[in-house]
Coordinates of C-alpha atoms in Angstrom, one line a residue:
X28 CA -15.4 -2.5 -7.6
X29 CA -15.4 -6.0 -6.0
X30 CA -12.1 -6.7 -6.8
X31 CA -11.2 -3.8 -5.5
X32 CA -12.3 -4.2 -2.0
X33 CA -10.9 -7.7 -1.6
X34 CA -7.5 -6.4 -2.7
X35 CA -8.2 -3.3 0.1
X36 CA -9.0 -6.2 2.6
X37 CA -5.9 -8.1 1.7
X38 CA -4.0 -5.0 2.1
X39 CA -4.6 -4.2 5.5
X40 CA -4.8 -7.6 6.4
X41 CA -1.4 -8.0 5.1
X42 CA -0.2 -4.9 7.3
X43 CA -2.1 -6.4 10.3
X44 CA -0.3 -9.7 10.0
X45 CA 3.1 -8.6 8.5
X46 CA 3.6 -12.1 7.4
X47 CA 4.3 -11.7 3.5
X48 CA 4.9 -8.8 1.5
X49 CA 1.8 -8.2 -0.5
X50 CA 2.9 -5.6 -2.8
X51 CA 5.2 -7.8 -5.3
X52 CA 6.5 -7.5 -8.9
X53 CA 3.6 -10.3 -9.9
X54 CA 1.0 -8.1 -7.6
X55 CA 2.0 -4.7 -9.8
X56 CA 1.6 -7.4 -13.2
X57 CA -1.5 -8.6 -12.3
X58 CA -2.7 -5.4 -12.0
X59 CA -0.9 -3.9 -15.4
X60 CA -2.4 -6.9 -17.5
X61 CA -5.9 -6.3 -15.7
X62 CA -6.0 -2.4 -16.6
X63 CA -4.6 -3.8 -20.5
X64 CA -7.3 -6.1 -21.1
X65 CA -9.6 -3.7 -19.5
X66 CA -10.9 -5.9 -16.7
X67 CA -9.8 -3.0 -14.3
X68 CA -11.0 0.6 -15.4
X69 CA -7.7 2.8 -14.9
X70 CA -10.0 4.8 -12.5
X71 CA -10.5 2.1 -10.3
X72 CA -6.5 0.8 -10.6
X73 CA -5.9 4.8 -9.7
X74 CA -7.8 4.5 -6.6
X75 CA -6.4 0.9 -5.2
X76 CA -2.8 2.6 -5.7
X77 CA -3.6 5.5 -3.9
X78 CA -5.1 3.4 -1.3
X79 CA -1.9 1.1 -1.0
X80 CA 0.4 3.9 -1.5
X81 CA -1.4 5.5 1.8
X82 CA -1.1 2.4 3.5
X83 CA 2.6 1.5 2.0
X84 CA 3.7 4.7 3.9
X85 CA 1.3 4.6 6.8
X86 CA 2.5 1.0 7.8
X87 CA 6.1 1.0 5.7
X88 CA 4.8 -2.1 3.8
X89 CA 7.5 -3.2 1.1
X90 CA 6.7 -1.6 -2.2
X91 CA 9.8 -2.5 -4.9
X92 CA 7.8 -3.8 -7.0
X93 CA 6.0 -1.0 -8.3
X94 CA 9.5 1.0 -9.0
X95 CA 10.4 -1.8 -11.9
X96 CA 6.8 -2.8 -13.0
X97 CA 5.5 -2.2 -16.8
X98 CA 2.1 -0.4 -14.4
X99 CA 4.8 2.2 -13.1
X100 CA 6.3 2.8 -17.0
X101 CA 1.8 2.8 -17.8
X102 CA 1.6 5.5 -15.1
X103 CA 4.3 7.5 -16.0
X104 CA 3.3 8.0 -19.5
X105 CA 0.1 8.8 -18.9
X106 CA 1.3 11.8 -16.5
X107 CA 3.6 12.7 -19.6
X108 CA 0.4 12.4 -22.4
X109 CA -2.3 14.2 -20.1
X110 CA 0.7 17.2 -19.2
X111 CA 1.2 17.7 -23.0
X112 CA -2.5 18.6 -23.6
X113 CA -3.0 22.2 -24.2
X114 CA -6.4 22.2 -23.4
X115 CA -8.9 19.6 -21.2
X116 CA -6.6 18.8 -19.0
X117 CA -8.0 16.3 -16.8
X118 CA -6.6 17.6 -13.7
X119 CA -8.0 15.2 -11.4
X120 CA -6.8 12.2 -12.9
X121 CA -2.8 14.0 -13.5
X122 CA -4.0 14.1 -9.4
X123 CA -4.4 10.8 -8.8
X124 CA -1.8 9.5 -11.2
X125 CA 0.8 11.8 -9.4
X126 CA 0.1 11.0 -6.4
X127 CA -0.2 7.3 -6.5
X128 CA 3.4 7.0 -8.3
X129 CA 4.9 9.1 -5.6
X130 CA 3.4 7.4 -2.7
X131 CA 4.6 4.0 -4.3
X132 CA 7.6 4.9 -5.7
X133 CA 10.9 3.4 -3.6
X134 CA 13.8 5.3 -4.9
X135 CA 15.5 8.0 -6.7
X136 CA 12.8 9.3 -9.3
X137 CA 14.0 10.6 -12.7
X138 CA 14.1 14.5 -13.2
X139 CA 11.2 14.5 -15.8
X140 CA 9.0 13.5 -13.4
X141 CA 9.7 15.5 -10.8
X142 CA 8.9 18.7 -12.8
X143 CA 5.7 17.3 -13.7
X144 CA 4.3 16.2 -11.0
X145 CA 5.7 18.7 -8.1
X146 CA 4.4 21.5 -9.1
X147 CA 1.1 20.2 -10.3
X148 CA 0.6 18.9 -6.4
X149 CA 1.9 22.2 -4.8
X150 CA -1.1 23.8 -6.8
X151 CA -3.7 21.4 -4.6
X152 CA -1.6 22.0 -1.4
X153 CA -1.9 25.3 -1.9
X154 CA -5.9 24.9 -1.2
X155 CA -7.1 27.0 1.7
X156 CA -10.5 25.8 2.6
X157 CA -10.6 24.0 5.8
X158 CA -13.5 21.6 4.6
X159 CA -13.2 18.1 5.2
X160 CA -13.1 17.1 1.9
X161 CA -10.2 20.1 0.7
X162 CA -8.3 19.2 4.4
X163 CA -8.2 15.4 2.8
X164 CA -6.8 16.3 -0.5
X165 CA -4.0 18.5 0.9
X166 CA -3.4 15.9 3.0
X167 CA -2.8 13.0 0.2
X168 CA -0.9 15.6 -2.0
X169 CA 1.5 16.3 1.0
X170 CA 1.8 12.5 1.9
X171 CA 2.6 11.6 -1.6
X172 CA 5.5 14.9 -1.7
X173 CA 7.1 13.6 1.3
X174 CA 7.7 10.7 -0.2
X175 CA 10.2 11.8 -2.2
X176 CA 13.8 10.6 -1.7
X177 CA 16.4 12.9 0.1
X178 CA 18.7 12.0 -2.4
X179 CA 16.4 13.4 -5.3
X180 CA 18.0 16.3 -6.8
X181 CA 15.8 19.5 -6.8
X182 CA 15.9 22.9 -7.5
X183 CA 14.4 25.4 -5.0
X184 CA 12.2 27.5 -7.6
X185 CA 10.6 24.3 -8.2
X186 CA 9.2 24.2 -4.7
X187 CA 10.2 26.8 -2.2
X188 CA 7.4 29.2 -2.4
X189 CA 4.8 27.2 -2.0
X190 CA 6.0 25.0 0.5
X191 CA 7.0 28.1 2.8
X192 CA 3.3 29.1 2.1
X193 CA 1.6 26.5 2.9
X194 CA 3.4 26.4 6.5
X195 CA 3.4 29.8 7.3
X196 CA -0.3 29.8 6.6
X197 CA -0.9 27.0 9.2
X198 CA 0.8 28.5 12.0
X199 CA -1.1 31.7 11.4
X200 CA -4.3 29.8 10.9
X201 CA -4.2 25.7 11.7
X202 CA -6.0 24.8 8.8
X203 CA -3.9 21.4 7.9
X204 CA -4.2 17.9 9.5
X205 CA -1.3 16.8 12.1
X206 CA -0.4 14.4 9.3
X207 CA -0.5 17.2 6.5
X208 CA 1.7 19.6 8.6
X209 CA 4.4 17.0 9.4
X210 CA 4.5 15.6 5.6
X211 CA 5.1 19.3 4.8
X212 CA 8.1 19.3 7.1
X213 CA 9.5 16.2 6.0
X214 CA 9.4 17.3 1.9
X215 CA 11.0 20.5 2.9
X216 CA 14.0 18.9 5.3
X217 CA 14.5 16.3 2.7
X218 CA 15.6 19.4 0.4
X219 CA 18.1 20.2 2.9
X220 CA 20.6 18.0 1.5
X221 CA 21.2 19.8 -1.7
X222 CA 19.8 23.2 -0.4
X223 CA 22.4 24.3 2.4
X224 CA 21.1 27.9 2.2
X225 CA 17.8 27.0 3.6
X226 CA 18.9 26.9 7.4
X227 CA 18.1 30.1 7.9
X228 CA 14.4 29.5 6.9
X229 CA 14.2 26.2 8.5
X230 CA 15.4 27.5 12.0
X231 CA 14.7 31.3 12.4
X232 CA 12.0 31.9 10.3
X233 CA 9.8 29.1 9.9
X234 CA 11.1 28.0 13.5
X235 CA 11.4 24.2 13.4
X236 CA 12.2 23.3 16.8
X237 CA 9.8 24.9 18.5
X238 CA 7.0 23.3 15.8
X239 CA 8.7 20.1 16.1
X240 CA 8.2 19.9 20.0
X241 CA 4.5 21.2 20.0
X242 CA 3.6 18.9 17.5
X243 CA 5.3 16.0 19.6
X244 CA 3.6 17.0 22.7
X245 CA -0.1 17.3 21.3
X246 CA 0.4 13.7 19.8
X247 CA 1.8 12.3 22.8
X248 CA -1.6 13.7 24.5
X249 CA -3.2 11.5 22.2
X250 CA -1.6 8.5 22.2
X251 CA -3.0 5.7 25.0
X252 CA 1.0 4.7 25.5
X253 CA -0.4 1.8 28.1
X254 CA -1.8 0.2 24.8
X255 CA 1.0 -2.2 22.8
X256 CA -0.2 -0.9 19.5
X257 CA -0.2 2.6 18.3
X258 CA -2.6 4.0 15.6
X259 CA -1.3 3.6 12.2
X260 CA -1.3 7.7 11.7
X261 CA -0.2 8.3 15.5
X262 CA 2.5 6.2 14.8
X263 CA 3.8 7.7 11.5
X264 CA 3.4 11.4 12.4
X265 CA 5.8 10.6 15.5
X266 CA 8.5 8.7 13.4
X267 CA 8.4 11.7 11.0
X268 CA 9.4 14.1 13.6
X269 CA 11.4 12.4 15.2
X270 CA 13.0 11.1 11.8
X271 CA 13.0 15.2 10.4
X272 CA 15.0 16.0 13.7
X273 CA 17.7 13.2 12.8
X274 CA 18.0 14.3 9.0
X275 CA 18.2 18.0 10.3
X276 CA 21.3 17.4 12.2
X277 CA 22.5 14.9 9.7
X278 CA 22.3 17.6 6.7
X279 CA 23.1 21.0 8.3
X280 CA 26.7 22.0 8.4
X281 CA 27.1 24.7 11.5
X282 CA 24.9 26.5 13.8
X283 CA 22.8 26.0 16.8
X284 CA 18.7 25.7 16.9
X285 CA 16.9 26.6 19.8
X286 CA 17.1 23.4 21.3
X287 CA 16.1 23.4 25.0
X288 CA 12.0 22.7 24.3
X289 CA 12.8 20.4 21.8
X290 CA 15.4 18.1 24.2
X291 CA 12.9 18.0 27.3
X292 CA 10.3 17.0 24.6
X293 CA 12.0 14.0 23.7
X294 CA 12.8 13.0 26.7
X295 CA 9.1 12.7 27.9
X296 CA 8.4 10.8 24.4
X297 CA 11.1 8.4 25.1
X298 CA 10.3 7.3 28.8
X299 CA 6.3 7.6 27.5
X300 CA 7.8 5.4 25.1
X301 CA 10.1 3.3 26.5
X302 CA 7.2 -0.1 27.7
X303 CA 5.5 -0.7 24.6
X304 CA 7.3 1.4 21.7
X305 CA 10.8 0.7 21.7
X306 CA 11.7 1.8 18.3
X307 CA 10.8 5.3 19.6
X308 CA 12.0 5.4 22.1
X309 CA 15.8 4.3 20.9
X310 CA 15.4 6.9 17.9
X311 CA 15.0 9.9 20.6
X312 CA 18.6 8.8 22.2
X313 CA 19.7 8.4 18.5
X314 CA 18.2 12.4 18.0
X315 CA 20.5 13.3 20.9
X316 CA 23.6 11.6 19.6
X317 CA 23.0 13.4 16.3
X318 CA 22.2 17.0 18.0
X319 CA 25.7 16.5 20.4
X320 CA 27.4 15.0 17.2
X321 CA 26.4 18.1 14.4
X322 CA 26.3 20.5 17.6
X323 CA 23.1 21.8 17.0
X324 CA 22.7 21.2 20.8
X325 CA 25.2 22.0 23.2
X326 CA 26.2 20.1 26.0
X327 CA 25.0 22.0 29.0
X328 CA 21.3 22.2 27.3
X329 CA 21.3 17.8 26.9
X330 CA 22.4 17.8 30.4
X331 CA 19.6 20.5 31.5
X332 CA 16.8 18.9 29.4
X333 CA 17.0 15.3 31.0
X334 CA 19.2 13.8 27.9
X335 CA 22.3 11.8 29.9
X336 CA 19.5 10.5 32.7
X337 CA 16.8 9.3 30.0
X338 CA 19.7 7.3 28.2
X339 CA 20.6 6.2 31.6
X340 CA 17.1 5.1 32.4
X341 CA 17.2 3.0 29.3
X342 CA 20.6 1.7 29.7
X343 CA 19.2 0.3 33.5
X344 CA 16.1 -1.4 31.9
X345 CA 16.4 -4.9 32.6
X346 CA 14.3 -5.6 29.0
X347 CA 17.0 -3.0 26.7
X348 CA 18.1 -4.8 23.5
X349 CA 20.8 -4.9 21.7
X350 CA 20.1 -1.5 19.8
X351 CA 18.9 -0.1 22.6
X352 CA 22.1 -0.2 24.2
X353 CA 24.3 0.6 21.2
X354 CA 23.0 4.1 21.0
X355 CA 23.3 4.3 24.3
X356 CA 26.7 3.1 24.7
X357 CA 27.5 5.5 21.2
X358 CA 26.0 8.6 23.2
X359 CA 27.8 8.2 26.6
X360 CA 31.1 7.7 24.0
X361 CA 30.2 10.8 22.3
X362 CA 29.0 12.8 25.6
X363 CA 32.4 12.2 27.3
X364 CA 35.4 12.5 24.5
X365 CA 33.6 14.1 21.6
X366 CA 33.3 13.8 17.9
X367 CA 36.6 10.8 17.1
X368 CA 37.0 14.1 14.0
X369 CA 36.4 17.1 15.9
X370 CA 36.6 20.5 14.0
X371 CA 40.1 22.0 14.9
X372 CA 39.8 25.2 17.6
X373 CA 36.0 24.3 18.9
X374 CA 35.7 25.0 22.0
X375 CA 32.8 22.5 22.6
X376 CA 35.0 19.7 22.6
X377 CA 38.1 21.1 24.2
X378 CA 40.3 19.1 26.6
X379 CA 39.0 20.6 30.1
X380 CA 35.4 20.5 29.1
X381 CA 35.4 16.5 27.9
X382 CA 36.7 15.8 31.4
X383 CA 33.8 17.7 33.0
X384 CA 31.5 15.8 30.7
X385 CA 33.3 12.5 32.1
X386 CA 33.0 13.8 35.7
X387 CA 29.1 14.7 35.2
X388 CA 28.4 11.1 33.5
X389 CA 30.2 9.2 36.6
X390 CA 28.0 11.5 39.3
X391 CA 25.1 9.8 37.4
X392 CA 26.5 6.2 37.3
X393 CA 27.7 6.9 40.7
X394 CA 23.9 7.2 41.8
X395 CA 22.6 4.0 39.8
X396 CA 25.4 1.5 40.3
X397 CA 28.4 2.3 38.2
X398 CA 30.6 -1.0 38.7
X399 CA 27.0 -2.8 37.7
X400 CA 26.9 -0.5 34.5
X401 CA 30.2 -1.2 33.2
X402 CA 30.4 -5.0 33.5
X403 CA 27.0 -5.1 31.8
X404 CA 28.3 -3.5 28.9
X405 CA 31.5 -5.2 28.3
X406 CA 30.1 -7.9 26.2
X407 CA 28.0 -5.6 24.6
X408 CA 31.2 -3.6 23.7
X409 CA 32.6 -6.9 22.1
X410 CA 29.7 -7.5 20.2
X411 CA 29.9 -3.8 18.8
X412 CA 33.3 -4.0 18.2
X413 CA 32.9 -7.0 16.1
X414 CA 29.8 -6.0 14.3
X415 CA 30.5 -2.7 13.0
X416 CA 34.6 -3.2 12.6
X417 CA 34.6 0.4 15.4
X418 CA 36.3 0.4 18.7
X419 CA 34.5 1.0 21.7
X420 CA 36.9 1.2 24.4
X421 CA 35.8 -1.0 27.3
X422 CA 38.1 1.0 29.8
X423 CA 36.0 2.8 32.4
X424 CA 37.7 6.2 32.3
X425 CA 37.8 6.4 28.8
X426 CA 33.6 7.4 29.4
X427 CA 34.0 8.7 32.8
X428 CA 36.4 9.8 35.6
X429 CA 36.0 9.9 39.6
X430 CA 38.1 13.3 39.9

């Protein structure tokens, strides 16, 4: 066990110092030839990779190394071996052999392993008990299910059930951790991509918007924002939110959720935000360019919730960066003349109503210094004009008009 806890302590002193990435193709050898020549019991190699795999996604430590290594081809064969066993399973190593090659594993994972190991973890999130011990478990098997790619191709009888389940069960009885309850989310609005038919689920019946923004809110109660460093948990369960909102409007092709709690909700997370935690602060701007873009939320409900003044607020900050004020710059664009390929006969965009979206953004420029906005951003504009080969118009009117 000794050289197990120094390579735990290098671990999180790596994520503390962020100076090299610690989880490397010779770090993933090392440890193959170890477990080979049996200097490393595969029970103790199980439980360091479940402890960097919780950490890799925790801290979003750099982890290709495992994806190509001869420990990851190890690990997947022995999933294979013990699943072929008729009898004597030994169900709680396929556990921690499932789990620790989702939690490390970086991209798109074959088919044979996702039917082994998905529905072998959906059995231990299916666990009721609210124990300690049981809550843990759940907890490491929903982790390790969110971690797999968007892109993974997956068919809904493999999942749906249980996953609708376990999340109905908690908002009836609160039995999972805040980390648990958001991992669930994020497996199930990864699925989105292939699974078009599960709006309806998502939205009206398992009511994501509305969990979304409590579940933002009762962090952000938590969270000591004056502090410049955010708990490792803290600050993954709010990315993930925030991050399930983005994909949601990203993957869904038509239809409205019940927005209005969820936009006033960001907008207290971004100015809460906004001193010490940048990056989340720009991501909830970048949620309301993706709502206004996939019109998931409309206009007037941005507006109502505090969405043009928070970007506005941001714009005015003498410390905004560079991508700061690129989403910014991209919402105001998008707020005023619509999507550049609009859906032909929607009314949300229609002529009249972008010019009372360009009147409403120049009231608010009007009040904080409009000239002083506009000649800030022109060599912003240039600089986003040359860096992502798309025109930003640096023509006033073309984001707001006087009359």
């Amino acid at each position: 066990m000794h050289v197990i806890e120094e390579m735990i302590v290098l671990t999180e002193k790596a994520e503390v110092e962020r100076e090299e990435p610690i989880l490397t193709d010779e770090f993933f050898k090392e440890m193959d030839k170890m477990v080979e020549e049996n200097t490393m019991p595969m029970e103790n190699a199980l439980l360091l990779l479940k402890h960097m795999g919780y950490y890799k996604m925790l801290t979003e430590l750099c982890c290709n190394g495992f994806c190509y290594s001869f420990l990851q081809k190890r690990v997947e064969r022995m999933i294979d071996e013990e699943e072929k066993k008729k009898e004597e399973k030994n169900e709680q190593l396929l556990i921690d052999l499932c789990e620790s090659y989702l939690l490390l594993f970086d991209i798109i994972i074959s088919e044979k392993m996702i039917i082994l190991c998905v529905p072998f973890l959906l059995k231990v999130v299916l666990k009721k008990e609210e124990n300690e011990e049981t809550q843990k478990e759940v907890e490491m098997a929903l982790l390790a299910l969110s971690n797999i790619s968007k892109f993974n191709k997956m068919e809904k009888d493999l999942y749906l059930n249980e996953i609708t389940e376990i999340i109905e069960y908690h908002q009836e009885h609160c039995h999972l951790t805040h980390l648990a309850y958001q991992s669930a989310w994020r497996f199930l609005v990864c699925r989105f991509l292939d699974e078009k038919g599960l709006e309806d689920l998502i939205v009206n019946e398992l009511h994501f918007a509305g969990e979304a923004a409590r579940e933002l809110e009762e962090q952000a109660k938590i969270v000591d924002w004056k502090k410049k460093k955010m708990a490792k948990e803290e600050w993954f369960i709010f990315n993930g939110w925030i991050d399930s909102v983005s994909d949601y409007c990203f993957f869904q092709l038509e239809g409205k959720i019940d927005s209005a709690a969820l936009v006033e909700c960001l907008c207290r997370i971004h100015r809460l935000a906004q001193a010490n935690y940048s990056e989340i602060s720009i991501k909830c701007i970048r949620d309301f360019h993706s709502m206004l873009f996939k019109n998931v939320a409309s206009v007037d409900e941005l507006v109502k919730g505090g969405a043009i003044d928070a970007a506005l607020e941001a714009a005015f900050q003498p410390t905004a960066g560079y991508y700061s004020m690129e989403m910014n710059i991209k919402f105001f664009r998008l707020f005023s003349s619509g999507p550049s390929t609009q859906p032909d006969g929607n009314e949300h965009w229609s002529t009249g109503e972008m010019k009372v979206n360009k009147r409403r953004l120049f009231e608010k420029l009007e009040e904080e210094g409009y000239e002083d906005f506009i000649v800030s951003c022109n060599y912003m504009l240039l600089q986003l004009n040359d860096s992502y080969g798309e025109y930003f118009s640096r023509n006033p009117s073309d984001y707001c008009v006087a009359c």
